[in-house]
Amino acid sequence: MGVSHFRYAPNFRAASGHRHREQEEAYIVIAGTGQILLDESVHELRRWDVVRIAPDVLRAFAAGPEGLELIVVGGPVAEGRDGEMVEITWPDTAA
């Protein structure tokens, strides 16, 4: 199991996302607001939201005006790492 802490600057928007072959993750918003891109769908995030993501779902983040702070909990890391980085384009409806 792995635990990570991410802090995004105000109004940051990721230019790439990632997905996994095997590892699922849960993201816990501990401060700020923002958005998460899940494949081609954008969802709003606020403090104490928890999002569980299946391995093959593409995910990326955008921070709101006060930034976004997350704790990420993932399952065991697959042999040789199983993450894949992907360039993304946010839908026009995303802030």
CSV table of C-alpha atoms in Angstrom, one decimal:
chain,number,residue,atom,x,y,z
A,1,MET,CA,0.0,0.0,0.0
A,2,GLY,CA,1.2,3.5,-0.8
A,3,VAL,CA,0.2,6.9,0.5
A,4,SER,CA,1.1,10.2,-1.1
A,5,HIS,CA,0.4,13.9,-0.5
A,6,PHE,CA,-0.2,16.3,-3.5
A,7,ARG,CA,-0.6,20.0,-3.3
A,8,TYR,CA,-1.6,21.9,-6.5
A,9,ALA,CA,-1.2,25.7,-6.8
A,10,PRO,CA,-4.3,27.9,-7.3
A,11,ASN,CA,-5.8,27.6,-10.8
A,12,PHE,CA,-3.3,24.8,-11.8
A,13,ARG,CA,-4.6,22.5,-14.6
A,14,ALA,CA,-2.7,19.3,-15.5
A,15,ALA,CA,-1.6,18.8,-19.1
A,16,SER,CA,-1.3,15.1,-18.6
A,17,GLY,CA,-3.1,12.4,-16.6
A,18,HIS,CA,-2.4,8.8,-15.8
A,19,ARG,CA,-3.9,5.4,-15.5
A,20,HIS,CA,-2.8,1.9,-14.3
A,21,ARG,CA,-2.9,-1.7,-15.4
A,22,GLU,CA,-3.6,-3.1,-11.9
A,23,GLN,CA,-3.5,-0.5,-9.2
A,24,GLU,CA,-6.7,1.2,-8.0
A,25,GLU,CA,-6.4,4.5,-6.0
A,26,ALA,CA,-8.5,6.6,-3.7
A,27,TYR,CA,-8.1,10.4,-3.6
A,28,ILE,CA,-9.2,12.3,-0.5
A,29,VAL,CA,-9.5,16.1,-0.8
A,30,ILE,CA,-8.1,17.6,2.4
A,31,ALA,CA,-8.1,21.3,1.4
A,32,GLY,CA,-9.3,23.6,-1.4
A,33,THR,CA,-11.5,22.8,-4.4
A,34,GLY,CA,-11.0,21.7,-8.0
A,35,GLN,CA,-11.9,19.2,-10.6
A,36,ILE,CA,-11.0,15.7,-11.5
A,37,LEU,CA,-11.1,14.4,-15.1
A,38,LEU,CA,-12.1,10.8,-15.2
A,39,ASP,CA,-11.7,9.5,-18.8
A,40,GLU,CA,-13.7,12.2,-20.6
A,41,SER,CA,-16.0,13.3,-17.7
A,42,VAL,CA,-15.2,16.2,-15.4
A,43,HIS,CA,-16.4,16.2,-11.7
A,44,GLU,CA,-16.2,19.0,-9.1
A,45,LEU,CA,-14.1,18.4,-6.0
A,46,ARG,CA,-14.4,20.0,-2.5
A,47,ARG,CA,-12.9,19.4,0.9
A,48,TRP,CA,-13.5,15.8,2.3
A,49,ASP,CA,-14.6,14.4,-1.0
A,50,VAL,CA,-13.3,10.9,-1.6
A,51,VAL,CA,-13.0,9.4,-5.1
A,52,ARG,CA,-12.1,5.8,-5.7
A,53,ILE,CA,-10.7,5.1,-9.2
A,54,ALA,CA,-10.5,1.8,-11.0
A,55,PRO,CA,-7.0,1.1,-12.5
A,56,ASP,CA,-7.8,1.6,-16.2
A,57,VAL,CA,-9.6,5.0,-15.7
A,58,LEU,CA,-7.6,8.0,-16.9
A,59,ARG,CA,-7.4,10.7,-14.2
A,60,ALA,CA,-6.1,14.2,-14.0
A,61,PHE,CA,-6.6,17.2,-11.7
A,62,ALA,CA,-7.3,21.0,-11.9
A,63,ALA,CA,-7.2,23.2,-8.8
A,64,GLY,CA,-9.6,26.0,-7.9
A,65,PRO,CA,-8.7,29.5,-7.0
A,66,GLU,CA,-7.5,28.5,-3.5
A,67,GLY,CA,-5.5,25.5,-4.7
A,68,LEU,CA,-6.2,21.8,-4.2
A,69,GLU,CA,-4.6,19.4,-1.7
A,70,LEU,CA,-5.0,15.6,-1.8
A,71,ILE,CA,-4.0,12.5,0.0
A,72,VAL,CA,-3.8,9.5,-2.4
A,73,VAL,CA,-4.0,5.9,-1.2
A,74,GLY,CA,-3.1,3.1,-3.6
A,75,GLY,CA,-2.9,-0.6,-3.5
A,76,PRO,CA,0.4,-2.6,-3.9
A,77,VAL,CA,2.5,-1.4,-6.8
A,78,ALA,CA,2.7,-3.9,-9.6
A,79,GLU,CA,6.0,-5.4,-10.7
A,80,GLY,CA,7.9,-2.9,-12.8
A,81,ARG,CA,5.3,-0.1,-12.0
A,82,ASP,CA,2.1,-0.1,-13.9
A,83,GLY,CA,1.4,3.6,-14.5
A,84,GLU,CA,0.9,5.1,-17.9
A,85,MET,CA,1.2,8.9,-18.5
A,86,VAL,CA,-1.2,10.3,-21.1
A,87,GLU,CA,-1.5,13.8,-22.6
A,88,ILE,CA,-5.0,15.1,-22.2
A,89,THR,CA,-7.3,17.8,-23.4
A,90,TRP,CA,-9.8,19.2,-20.9
A,91,PRO,CA,-13.4,19.3,-22.2
A,92,ASP,CA,-14.7,22.9,-23.0
A,93,THR,CA,-17.1,22.6,-20.0
A,94,ALA,CA,-14.2,22.4,-17.6
A,95,ALA,CA,-13.3,25.5,-15.6
